[in-house]
Coordinates of C-alpha atoms in Angstrom, one line a residue:
Chain B
M20 CA 9.9 -21.4 -23.3
T21 CA 6.7 -19.3 -23.0
A22 CA 7.5 -15.4 -22.9
K23 CA 7.5 -13.4 -19.9
I24 CA 6.4 -9.9 -19.8
Y25 CA 6.0 -7.8 -16.7
V26 CA 3.7 -4.5 -16.5
P27 CA 3.5 -3.6 -12.9
R28 CA 0.6 -3.7 -10.7
D29 CA 1.9 -1.1 -8.6
S30 CA -0.5 1.6 -8.0
G31 CA 1.8 4.4 -9.0
A32 CA 2.1 2.7 -12.1
L33 CA -1.6 2.0 -12.8
A34 CA -2.0 5.9 -11.9
L35 CA 0.4 6.0 -14.8
G36 CA -1.5 3.8 -17.1
A37 CA -0.3 0.4 -16.5
E38 CA -3.5 -0.9 -16.9
K39 CA -4.3 0.1 -20.4
V40 CA -0.7 -0.7 -21.2
A41 CA -1.5 -4.5 -19.9
T42 CA -4.7 -4.8 -22.1
A43 CA -2.8 -3.6 -25.0
I44 CA -0.4 -6.3 -24.9
A45 CA -3.1 -8.7 -24.2
R46 CA -4.5 -7.7 -27.2
E47 CA -1.4 -7.5 -29.5
L48 CA 0.0 -10.9 -28.6
G49 CA -3.7 -12.0 -29.5
L50 CA -3.7 -10.3 -32.7
R51 CA -0.1 -11.5 -33.9
G52 CA -0.7 -15.3 -32.2
I53 CA 2.0 -14.7 -29.6
E54 CA 1.9 -16.9 -26.7
A55 CA 3.5 -15.0 -23.8
Q56 CA 2.9 -14.7 -19.9
I57 CA 1.7 -11.5 -18.4
V58 CA 3.2 -10.8 -15.0
R59 CA 1.6 -8.5 -12.8
N60 CA 5.0 -7.3 -10.7
G61 CA 5.6 -4.6 -8.4
S62 CA 7.3 -1.7 -9.0
R63 CA 11.0 -1.0 -9.2
G64 CA 10.2 2.4 -7.8
L65 CA 11.7 4.6 -10.9
Y66 CA 8.4 6.2 -11.2
W67 CA 9.6 8.7 -14.1
L68 CA 9.9 5.8 -16.0
E69 CA 6.4 4.1 -15.1
P70 CA 4.8 2.2 -16.9
M71 CA 7.8 0.3 -17.3
V72 CA 7.5 -3.0 -18.8
E73 CA 10.1 -5.6 -18.8
V74 CA 10.4 -9.1 -20.5
E75 CA 12.6 -11.9 -19.8
T76 CA 15.4 -12.5 -22.6
P77 CA 18.3 -15.3 -22.8
A78 CA 20.4 -12.7 -21.5
G79 CA 18.5 -11.2 -18.8
R80 CA 15.8 -8.8 -18.1
V81 CA 15.1 -5.7 -20.3
A82 CA 13.1 -3.0 -19.7
Y83 CA 11.5 -0.6 -21.6
G84 CA 9.5 2.7 -20.5
P85 CA 7.6 4.8 -20.1
V86 CA 5.1 2.7 -22.1
K87 CA 1.8 4.3 -23.2
P88 CA -0.7 1.9 -24.9
S89 CA -0.4 3.4 -27.8
D90 CA 3.4 2.3 -28.0
V91 CA 2.2 -1.7 -27.7
P92 CA 2.2 -2.1 -31.4
S93 CA 5.7 -0.6 -32.3
L94 CA 7.3 -2.4 -29.4
F95 CA 6.6 -5.5 -30.9
D96 CA 7.4 -4.4 -34.5
S97 CA 10.7 -4.1 -32.9
N98 CA 10.5 -7.2 -31.2
F99 CA 10.9 -6.5 -27.7
L100 CA 9.9 -9.8 -27.0
S101 CA 13.8 -10.6 -27.6
G102 CA 15.0 -7.3 -26.4
G103 CA 14.9 -5.3 -29.6
P104 CA 16.1 -1.7 -30.3
H105 CA 13.3 0.7 -29.5
P106 CA 13.4 4.3 -28.8
L107 CA 11.6 3.5 -25.2
F108 CA 14.6 0.8 -24.6
L109 CA 16.2 1.3 -21.2
G110 CA 18.3 -1.9 -21.1
K111 CA 18.7 -4.3 -18.2
P112 CA 17.0 -2.6 -15.4
E113 CA 19.6 -3.3 -12.9
E114 CA 22.4 -1.1 -15.2
I115 CA 20.0 1.7 -14.7
P116 CA 21.9 4.3 -12.6
F117 CA 19.2 4.8 -10.0
L118 CA 18.9 1.2 -9.5
A119 CA 22.3 0.3 -9.8
R120 CA 23.5 2.8 -6.7
Q121 CA 21.1 1.6 -4.6
T122 CA 21.6 -1.0 -1.9
R123 CA 18.5 -3.0 -1.7
L124 CA 17.9 -5.3 1.2
T125 CA 14.5 -4.6 2.4
F126 CA 13.4 -4.2 -1.2
A127 CA 15.8 -6.7 -3.0
R128 CA 12.5 -8.4 -4.6
C129 CA 10.3 -5.8 -5.3
G130 CA 9.6 -5.2 -8.8
I131 CA 11.3 -7.9 -9.7
T132 CA 8.5 -10.8 -8.7
D133 CA 5.0 -11.6 -9.0
P134 CA 3.8 -10.0 -5.2
V135 CA 1.5 -13.0 -4.7
S136 CA 3.5 -15.9 -6.1
L137 CA 4.7 -17.6 -3.0
E138 CA 7.0 -19.6 -5.4
D139 CA 8.4 -16.5 -6.8
Y140 CA 8.8 -15.5 -3.7
Q141 CA 10.8 -18.5 -2.0
A142 CA 13.0 -18.7 -5.6
H143 CA 14.1 -15.6 -4.6
G144 CA 15.7 -16.3 -1.2
G145 CA 12.1 -15.8 0.4
L146 CA 11.2 -17.6 3.9
R147 CA 14.8 -18.4 4.3
G148 CA 14.6 -16.1 7.5
L149 CA 11.2 -17.5 9.2
R150 CA 13.0 -20.9 8.4
N151 CA 16.5 -20.0 10.2
A152 CA 14.4 -18.2 12.9
L153 CA 12.1 -21.4 13.5
S154 CA 15.4 -23.5 14.4
M155 CA 16.6 -20.6 16.8
A156 CA 15.2 -20.2 20.5
P157 CA 12.6 -17.0 20.6
L158 CA 15.0 -14.9 22.8
Q159 CA 18.0 -15.9 20.1
I160 CA 15.7 -14.4 17.4
V161 CA 15.2 -11.3 19.6
E162 CA 19.0 -11.1 20.0
Q163 CA 19.6 -11.2 16.4
V164 CA 16.9 -8.3 15.6
T165 CA 18.8 -6.3 18.5
E166 CA 22.5 -7.0 17.3
S167 CA 21.5 -5.5 14.0
G168 CA 20.7 -2.3 15.0
L169 CA 17.5 -2.1 13.2
R170 CA 15.5 0.8 14.5
G171 CA 11.8 2.0 14.1
R172 CA 11.5 3.1 10.5
G173 CA 8.2 4.7 11.1
G174 CA 9.9 7.7 12.3
A175 CA 10.4 7.5 16.4
G176 CA 13.8 5.4 15.5
F177 CA 13.4 3.2 18.9
P178 CA 15.6 -0.1 18.7
T179 CA 13.4 -2.8 17.3
G180 CA 14.8 -5.9 19.4
I181 CA 14.2 -3.9 22.8
K182 CA 10.7 -3.2 22.1
W183 CA 10.2 -7.2 20.7
K184 CA 12.2 -7.9 24.3
T185 CA 9.8 -6.0 26.4
V186 CA 6.8 -8.2 25.0
L187 CA 9.0 -11.8 24.6
D188 CA 9.3 -10.8 28.7
T189 CA 5.7 -10.0 29.7
R190 CA 4.0 -12.8 30.3
A191 CA 0.1 -13.4 29.1
A192 CA -2.2 -15.7 27.5
Q193 CA -2.5 -13.7 24.2
K194 CA -0.1 -11.4 22.7
Y195 CA -0.4 -9.4 19.5
I196 CA 1.8 -8.4 16.4
V197 CA 0.7 -4.9 15.0
C198 CA 1.8 -3.5 11.5
N199 CA 1.6 0.1 11.6
A200 CA 0.6 0.8 7.5
D201 CA -1.4 4.0 8.4
E202 CA 1.5 5.6 6.0
G203 CA -0.1 9.2 6.2
D204 CA 2.4 11.8 5.6
S205 CA 2.6 13.2 2.2
G206 CA 6.0 12.4 0.5
T207 CA 6.1 8.8 1.9
F208 CA 5.0 6.2 -0.1
A209 CA 7.8 3.2 0.5
D210 CA 4.9 1.1 3.0
R211 CA 2.7 0.9 0.1
M212 CA 5.5 0.1 -2.2
I213 CA 6.5 -3.0 -0.2
M214 CA 2.8 -3.7 0.2
E215 CA 2.2 -3.9 -3.1
G216 CA 5.4 -5.3 -4.4
D217 CA 6.3 -8.0 -2.3
P218 CA 3.7 -8.3 0.4
F219 CA 5.4 -11.6 1.5
V220 CA 8.4 -9.9 3.2
L221 CA 5.9 -8.2 5.3
I222 CA 4.1 -11.3 6.2
E223 CA 7.2 -13.3 6.7
G224 CA 8.5 -10.5 9.0
M225 CA 5.3 -10.6 11.3
A226 CA 5.5 -14.6 11.5
I227 CA 9.2 -14.2 12.7
A228 CA 8.2 -11.3 14.9
G229 CA 5.1 -13.6 16.3
I230 CA 7.4 -16.6 17.0
A231 CA 10.2 -14.4 18.9
V232 CA 7.8 -12.9 21.3
G233 CA 4.7 -15.4 21.4
A234 CA 2.3 -13.8 19.8
T235 CA -0.4 -15.6 17.8
K236 CA -1.8 -13.1 15.9
G237 CA -0.8 -10.3 13.5
Y238 CA -3.0 -7.1 12.2
I239 CA -1.6 -5.1 9.5
Y240 CA -3.6 -1.7 10.3
L241 CA -3.8 -0.1 7.0
R242 CA -5.2 3.5 5.8
S243 CA -8.0 3.0 4.0
E244 CA -6.4 5.4 1.0
Y245 CA -4.5 2.6 -0.4
P246 CA -6.9 -0.1 -1.7
H247 CA -4.6 -1.4 -4.1
A248 CA -2.1 -2.4 -1.1
E249 CA -5.2 -3.9 0.7
Q250 CA -5.9 -6.3 -2.6
V251 CA -2.5 -7.6 -2.6
L252 CA -2.4 -8.1 0.8
N253 CA -5.1 -10.2 1.1
E254 CA -4.3 -12.3 -1.7
A255 CA -0.8 -13.0 -0.5
I256 CA -2.2 -13.6 3.0
A257 CA -4.3 -16.1 1.4
A258 CA -1.4 -17.5 -0.3
A259 CA 0.6 -18.0 2.5
R260 CA -2.1 -19.8 4.8
K261 CA -3.1 -22.2 1.9
A262 CA 1.1 -23.2 1.9
G263 CA 1.1 -23.3 5.7
V264 CA 3.3 -20.3 6.1
L265 CA 0.7 -19.0 8.5
G266 CA -2.0 -21.2 10.4
S267 CA -1.8 -23.5 13.5
S268 CA 1.4 -25.2 12.6
V269 CA 3.9 -22.1 10.8
L270 CA 6.0 -24.2 8.4
G271 CA 4.9 -27.6 10.2
S272 CA 6.6 -26.4 13.2
Q273 CA 4.9 -26.1 16.7
Y274 CA 4.3 -22.4 16.5
A275 CA 0.7 -21.0 15.6
F276 CA 0.4 -17.3 13.9
D277 CA -2.1 -16.0 11.6
M278 CA -2.6 -12.3 10.4
E279 CA -5.3 -10.2 8.9
V280 CA -5.7 -6.8 7.1
R281 CA -7.7 -4.2 8.8
V282 CA -8.5 -0.9 6.9
G283 CA -8.8 2.6 8.9
A284 CA -11.2 5.0 7.7
G285 CA -9.4 8.1 7.2
A286 CA -8.4 9.8 10.4
Y287 CA -4.7 10.8 10.0
V288 CA -4.3 10.8 13.9
C289 CA -4.6 6.7 13.6
G290 CA -0.6 6.7 12.5
E291 CA -0.1 7.3 16.1
E292 CA 0.6 3.9 17.7
T293 CA -1.6 4.3 20.7
A294 CA -4.5 5.8 18.3
L295 CA -4.0 3.3 15.9
L296 CA -4.7 0.4 19.3
D297 CA -7.9 2.3 19.9
S298 CA -8.8 2.5 16.4
L299 CA -8.2 -1.5 15.9
E300 CA -10.1 -1.8 18.9
G301 CA -13.2 -0.2 17.0
K302 CA -13.2 2.9 19.2
R303 CA -12.2 6.7 18.2
G304 CA -8.6 6.9 17.4
M305 CA -7.4 8.4 20.6
V306 CA -4.0 9.2 21.9
R307 CA -3.3 6.8 24.8
A308 CA -1.1 8.1 27.9
K309 CA 2.1 5.9 28.1
P310 CA 2.8 4.3 30.3
P311 CA 1.6 1.3 29.7
L312 CA 3.5 0.9 27.1
P313 CA 1.9 -1.1 24.2
A314 CA 4.7 -3.7 25.1
H315 CA 3.2 -4.2 28.2
E316 CA -0.6 -3.2 27.3
G317 CA -1.3 -2.5 24.2
L318 CA -4.4 -4.2 21.8
F319 CA -7.0 -5.3 23.8
G320 CA -5.0 -4.7 27.1
K321 CA -2.3 -7.6 25.7
P322 CA 1.2 -7.2 25.1
T323 CA 1.9 -6.1 21.7
V324 CA 4.4 -5.6 19.2
I325 CA 3.6 -2.2 17.2
N326 CA 6.0 -1.9 14.4
N327 CA 6.3 0.2 11.2
V328 CA 6.0 -1.7 7.9
I329 CA 9.5 -1.3 6.7
S330 CA 10.9 -2.0 10.1
L331 CA 9.1 -5.5 10.1
A332 CA 9.8 -6.1 6.2
S333 CA 13.6 -5.6 7.6
V334 CA 13.6 -8.5 9.7
P335 CA 13.6 -11.5 7.1
I336 CA 16.9 -10.4 5.6
I337 CA 18.3 -10.0 9.1
M338 CA 17.3 -13.3 10.2
D339 CA 18.5 -14.9 6.7
K340 CA 22.0 -13.5 6.0
G341 CA 22.6 -12.9 9.9
A342 CA 22.6 -9.4 12.6
A343 CA 26.0 -8.6 11.4
Y344 CA 25.6 -8.5 7.7
Y345 CA 22.9 -6.0 8.2
R346 CA 24.8 -4.0 10.8
D347 CA 27.5 -3.5 8.4
F348 CA 25.4 -1.1 6.5
G349 CA 25.2 2.0 7.6
M350 CA 26.7 4.7 10.1
G351 CA 26.7 5.6 13.8
R352 CA 23.8 4.2 15.6
S353 CA 21.7 4.1 12.3
R354 CA 22.5 0.7 11.1
G355 CA 21.3 -0.9 8.1
T356 CA 19.3 0.7 4.7
I357 CA 16.9 3.4 4.6
P358 CA 14.4 3.6 1.6
I359 CA 14.5 7.1 0.8
Q360 CA 11.5 8.5 -1.1
I361 CA 12.1 11.5 -3.7
A362 CA 9.0 13.1 -4.7
G363 CA 7.8 16.7 -5.4
N364 CA 9.4 19.1 -8.3
V365 CA 12.4 16.7 -9.0
K366 CA 13.3 15.1 -12.3
H367 CA 13.6 11.2 -11.1
G368 CA 10.9 10.8 -8.7
G369 CA 10.9 7.2 -6.5
L370 CA 12.4 5.0 -4.0
F371 CA 16.1 4.7 -3.5
E372 CA 17.1 2.2 -0.6
A373 CA 20.7 3.0 0.4
A374 CA 22.9 2.2 3.5
F375 CA 22.3 5.3 5.7
G376 CA 24.6 8.0 5.4
L377 CA 23.8 9.4 2.2
T378 CA 23.5 13.9 2.4
L379 CA 20.6 15.4 1.0
G380 CA 22.3 17.0 -1.3
E381 CA 23.5 14.0 -3.0
I382 CA 19.7 12.5 -2.8
V383 CA 18.0 15.7 -4.5
D384 CA 20.8 16.7 -7.1
D385 CA 22.5 13.6 -8.0
I386 CA 19.9 10.5 -7.4
G387 CA 16.9 13.0 -7.9
G388 CA 18.3 14.7 -11.3
G389 CA 17.8 18.3 -10.1
T390 CA 14.1 19.6 -10.3
A391 CA 11.4 18.4 -12.8
T392 CA 10.8 22.2 -13.8
G393 CA 14.4 22.7 -14.5
R394 CA 14.5 25.6 -12.3
P395 CA 17.2 25.8 -9.5
R396 CA 16.5 24.1 -6.3
R397 CA 16.2 27.3 -4.3
D398 CA 13.7 28.7 -6.7
R399 CA 10.6 27.0 -5.4
G400 CA 11.0 23.1 -5.1
R401 CA 10.4 21.6 -1.8
Y402 CA 12.3 18.7 -0.5
R403 CA 11.2 16.6 2.0
R404 CA 12.6 13.3 3.3
R405 CA 12.1 11.0 6.2
D406 CA 15.0 10.8 8.7
G407 CA 13.9 9.6 12.0
H408 CA 11.9 12.5 13.5
G409 CA 8.9 11.1 14.0
P410 CA 5.7 11.6 11.9
A411 CA 5.3 15.4 12.4
G412 CA 8.4 16.0 12.0
A413 CA 9.7 13.3 10.0
R414 CA 10.7 15.1 6.9
S415 CA 12.9 18.0 6.6
A416 CA 10.9 20.5 4.9
G417 CA 11.3 23.4 2.5
G418 CA 13.6 24.1 -0.3
R419 CA 15.7 26.9 2.1
A420 CA 16.5 24.2 4.6
A421 CA 17.5 21.8 1.1
R422 CA 19.7 24.7 0.2
G423 CA 21.2 25.7 3.5
L424 CA 20.9 23.3 6.3
F425 CA 21.7 19.6 5.1
P426 CA 23.7 19.6 2.1
A427 CA 26.9 18.3 4.2
R428 CA 24.8 16.4 7.0
P429 CA 24.8 12.6 6.1
L430 CA 21.3 11.0 6.5
R431 CA 20.7 9.5 9.7
Y432 CA 19.0 9.0 12.9
A433 CA 18.3 12.6 14.7
V434 CA 17.0 11.3 18.4
R435 CA 19.8 10.3 20.3
L436 CA 19.2 6.9 22.2
Chain Q
M12 CA -29.5 7.5 -3.8
Q13 CA -31.2 7.5 -0.2
H14 CA -32.3 3.6 0.6
A15 CA -35.4 2.3 2.5
G16 CA -35.5 1.2 5.9
T17 CA -36.1 -2.4 5.1
E18 CA -33.3 -2.5 2.4
I19 CA -30.7 -1.3 4.8
V20 CA -31.8 -3.7 7.4
S21 CA -31.4 -6.5 4.9
A22 CA -28.0 -5.5 3.6
V23 CA -26.6 -4.3 7.0
S24 CA -27.4 -7.7 9.1
P25 CA -24.9 -10.0 6.8
I26 CA -22.4 -7.4 7.4
I27 CA -22.7 -7.5 10.8
E28 CA -22.9 -11.0 10.9
R29 CA -19.9 -11.7 9.4
W30 CA -17.9 -9.5 11.8
R31 CA -19.8 -9.7 15.0
H32 CA -17.9 -12.3 16.7
E33 CA -14.1 -11.1 15.0
E34 CA -11.9 -9.0 17.5
G35 CA -12.5 -5.0 17.2
P36 CA -15.6 -5.5 15.0
L37 CA -16.7 -1.8 14.4
L38 CA -14.8 -0.2 12.1
P39 CA -14.8 -3.5 9.6
I40 CA -18.7 -3.5 10.2
L41 CA -19.0 0.4 9.1
N42 CA -16.4 -0.1 6.2
G43 CA -18.6 -3.2 5.0
I44 CA -21.8 -0.8 5.2
Q45 CA -20.1 2.1 3.6
R46 CA -18.7 0.1 0.8
E47 CA -22.1 -1.4 0.4
F48 CA -23.9 1.8 0.3
G49 CA -21.7 4.6 -0.3
Y50 CA -22.6 6.1 3.0
V51 CA -23.3 4.8 6.3
P52 CA -27.2 5.2 6.9
R53 CA -28.4 6.4 10.1
E54 CA -30.9 3.6 10.3
A55 CA -27.9 1.5 10.7
L56 CA -26.7 2.2 13.8
P57 CA -28.8 1.2 16.4
L58 CA -28.7 -2.3 14.4
I59 CA -25.0 -2.4 15.2
A60 CA -25.2 -1.1 18.4
D61 CA -27.5 -4.2 19.4
A62 CA -25.4 -6.6 17.8
L63 CA -22.0 -5.4 19.3
N64 CA -23.9 -4.4 22.9
L65 CA -22.7 -0.6 22.5
S66 CA -25.1 2.5 23.1
R67 CA -26.3 4.2 19.8
A68 CA -24.2 7.2 21.2
E69 CA -20.9 5.0 21.4
V70 CA -21.5 4.0 17.6
Y71 CA -22.5 7.6 16.5
G72 CA -19.2 8.4 18.5
V73 CA -17.3 6.2 16.0
V74 CA -18.6 7.3 13.0
S75 CA -18.3 10.6 13.4
F76 CA -15.1 10.6 14.4
Y77 CA -13.2 8.8 10.7
H78 CA -14.0 11.5 7.7
D79 CA -14.4 8.6 5.2
Y80 CA -17.7 7.5 7.0
R81 CA -20.3 9.9 4.8
E82 CA -23.9 10.8 6.4
N83 CA -25.6 11.0 3.1
P84 CA -25.1 9.1 -0.2
P85 CA -22.5 10.2 -2.5
G86 CA -22.8 11.2 -6.3
R87 CA -22.8 8.3 -9.0
H88 CA -18.9 9.1 -9.1
V89 CA -16.3 10.0 -6.5
L90 CA -13.3 11.7 -7.0
K91 CA -11.2 12.2 -4.3
L92 CA -8.1 14.6 -5.1
C93 CA -5.0 14.7 -3.4
R94 CA -4.1 18.2 -1.6
A95 CA -1.1 17.2 0.6
E96 CA 2.0 18.7 0.2
A97 CA 3.9 16.5 -2.8
C98 CA 0.8 17.1 -5.0
Q99 CA 0.9 20.8 -4.2
S100 CA 4.8 21.1 -5.1
M101 CA 3.5 19.7 -8.7
G102 CA 0.6 22.2 -9.5
G103 CA -1.9 20.3 -7.2
D104 CA -3.8 23.6 -6.2
L105 CA -4.2 24.9 -9.6
V106 CA -5.5 21.5 -10.7
A107 CA -7.8 21.2 -7.5
E108 CA -9.3 25.0 -8.4
R109 CA -9.6 24.0 -12.2
L110 CA -11.7 20.9 -10.9
Q111 CA -13.6 22.7 -8.6
N112 CA -14.9 25.2 -11.6
L113 CA -15.4 22.7 -14.7
L114 CA -17.6 20.6 -11.8
G115 CA -19.1 23.4 -10.5
V116 CA -18.9 22.0 -6.7
K117 CA -16.4 22.7 -3.7
F118 CA -14.4 20.1 -1.8
G119 CA -16.8 18.2 0.2
E120 CA -20.0 18.9 -1.9
T121 CA -22.1 16.7 -4.8
A122 CA -22.7 18.3 -8.0
G123 CA -26.7 19.4 -8.1
D124 CA -27.6 17.0 -10.5
G125 CA -26.0 13.9 -8.6
S126 CA -23.1 12.7 -10.7
V127 CA -20.2 13.4 -8.7
T128 CA -19.3 14.2 -4.7
L129 CA -15.3 15.9 -5.1
E130 CA -13.8 14.6 -2.0
A131 CA -10.1 16.3 -0.7
V132 CA -7.7 13.3 0.2
Y133 CA -4.7 13.5 2.2
C134 CA -2.3 11.7 0.4
L135 CA -2.6 8.7 -1.9
G136 CA 0.7 7.6 -2.0
L137 CA 1.5 8.3 -5.2
C138 CA 3.9 11.1 -4.2
A139 CA 6.3 10.5 -6.9
C140 CA 3.6 10.9 -9.8
A141 CA 2.0 14.0 -8.5
P142 CA -0.3 15.8 -8.7
S143 CA -2.9 12.3 -8.2
A144 CA -6.4 11.6 -7.9
M145 CA -8.8 8.8 -7.3
L146 CA -11.9 8.1 -9.5
D147 CA -14.3 5.6 -8.1
G148 CA -11.1 3.5 -7.0
E149 CA -8.9 4.2 -10.2
V150 CA -5.9 6.1 -9.6
I151 CA -4.1 9.0 -11.6
G152 CA -1.3 10.2 -11.9
R153 CA 0.3 13.4 -13.3
L154 CA -2.8 15.1 -13.1
D155 CA -2.8 18.6 -15.4
G156 CA -5.2 20.2 -17.2
E157 CA -6.0 18.0 -19.8
K158 CA -6.7 15.0 -17.5
A159 CA -9.1 17.1 -15.4
E160 CA -11.1 17.8 -18.5
E161 CA -11.1 14.1 -19.4
I162 CA -12.3 13.1 -16.0
V163 CA -15.1 16.0 -16.3
R164 CA -16.2 14.2 -19.2
E165 CA -16.5 10.7 -17.3
V166 CA -18.1 11.4 -14.5
R167 CA -21.0 13.6 -16.9
A168 CA -21.2 10.5 -19.4

């Protein structure tokens, strides 16, 4: 068996030198005459350990990190391809506490698979949700999403199934699925990570949405600051099209659905859904008055589902395992899981997917490991989280708030619906 | 580098052709032109307006709305430095000041020798490896004084 070495192509890992590490590994393989395959995976989201290199051993995957190009010869000397001991040895990634404590539903494959390999995607449970959806009536799909309790992960928290139902019930010759990938608020990177690490889950989610509401065309409106995500998404869409997941007959069914990526041009306001629609139409991004709702008159005046990346990427697991499975995670009216993005002056920055209900104190102190500078967090640390207040107020800001107001309050949607 | 009018027409036309029959073609066309030239030459606007049956004013209104579109050619290198909160919390202000001093330009300016254009960007999604930047499309995380000096050497080389 050819050895497999995983070096992330996630832009966070690239920003920390993953490309140079991959090059150094390829060079060392050549020098030593070893045959191995270098897979460019997504990130697991443990950014203080990136670039995190993994190797496949008979006992499972083993991680090393953070790896610098200059570490590579010594990794080979330590026989890292068989999981040999080395100062950067991290053991099995899924046993690293930061990962072990997570509930990975939406991000189940992120960092594990080759993001542009549809075979890999299917080997890890991909497309099961879409296949199930194809065996149901559109209304049944919408009901599953409604019953799952999934609410808009972009911040506003509107029930996704209700939005879909409105579009399903609106008659029109053409309808659209639009994915809001204009992730503009500082401190947020979950959308970027999933698009770079598991783009097929978003593609699958959009295809299911299309079948559910009767839309045949989807657009991902991606911010221009994410060129790496654009590259991965386009590769994945091409692969999905080639395999018949997208196109005139989705997986051989009577349903047609295709999609493309459209890149924005640096206007923050286009993260607001109606401004985004204007921008997709080729106009200045201006917020529209509502009503009409985009579900009635959206893109080009046609009924449009517009959802955030994570909302759509959460649909495949719901359609795979059922509404009840997803709804059983979480608390109160906040069902399922939420990717928590930990960044700023914190020791363990990264992405942590968990069921709703954690407190900010747990997130910052236990999971984040305290401040990077070692100063007490009341000093100058700034903690931000997205918890469902909409784009502008999505994050609870400021060290003071983190210290005094939130520690006991579980993470959940603040909007009552 | 400024481009001659004929050069602009011959490069812009295929971009317009690629998109003119698609839905919402204006942004893809402008993005394509900016990728080609590094800016959106004024001479391209009437061509786009004609092809899409828009007025020049409408096209200019869109171009001027989006921050990405430059009206003039950038330097040989483009350095985008994140100035958003997560990066600020990790010393982004100091790095920003240092880079401006070392490069001798302020945000939005191009160095006198044409080597580099420095732009502020608001979030590259690299918040967990802040402060971050993008140099000619390559991402850089955990910027510090040393990495800032490396960037300066690279753009001056």
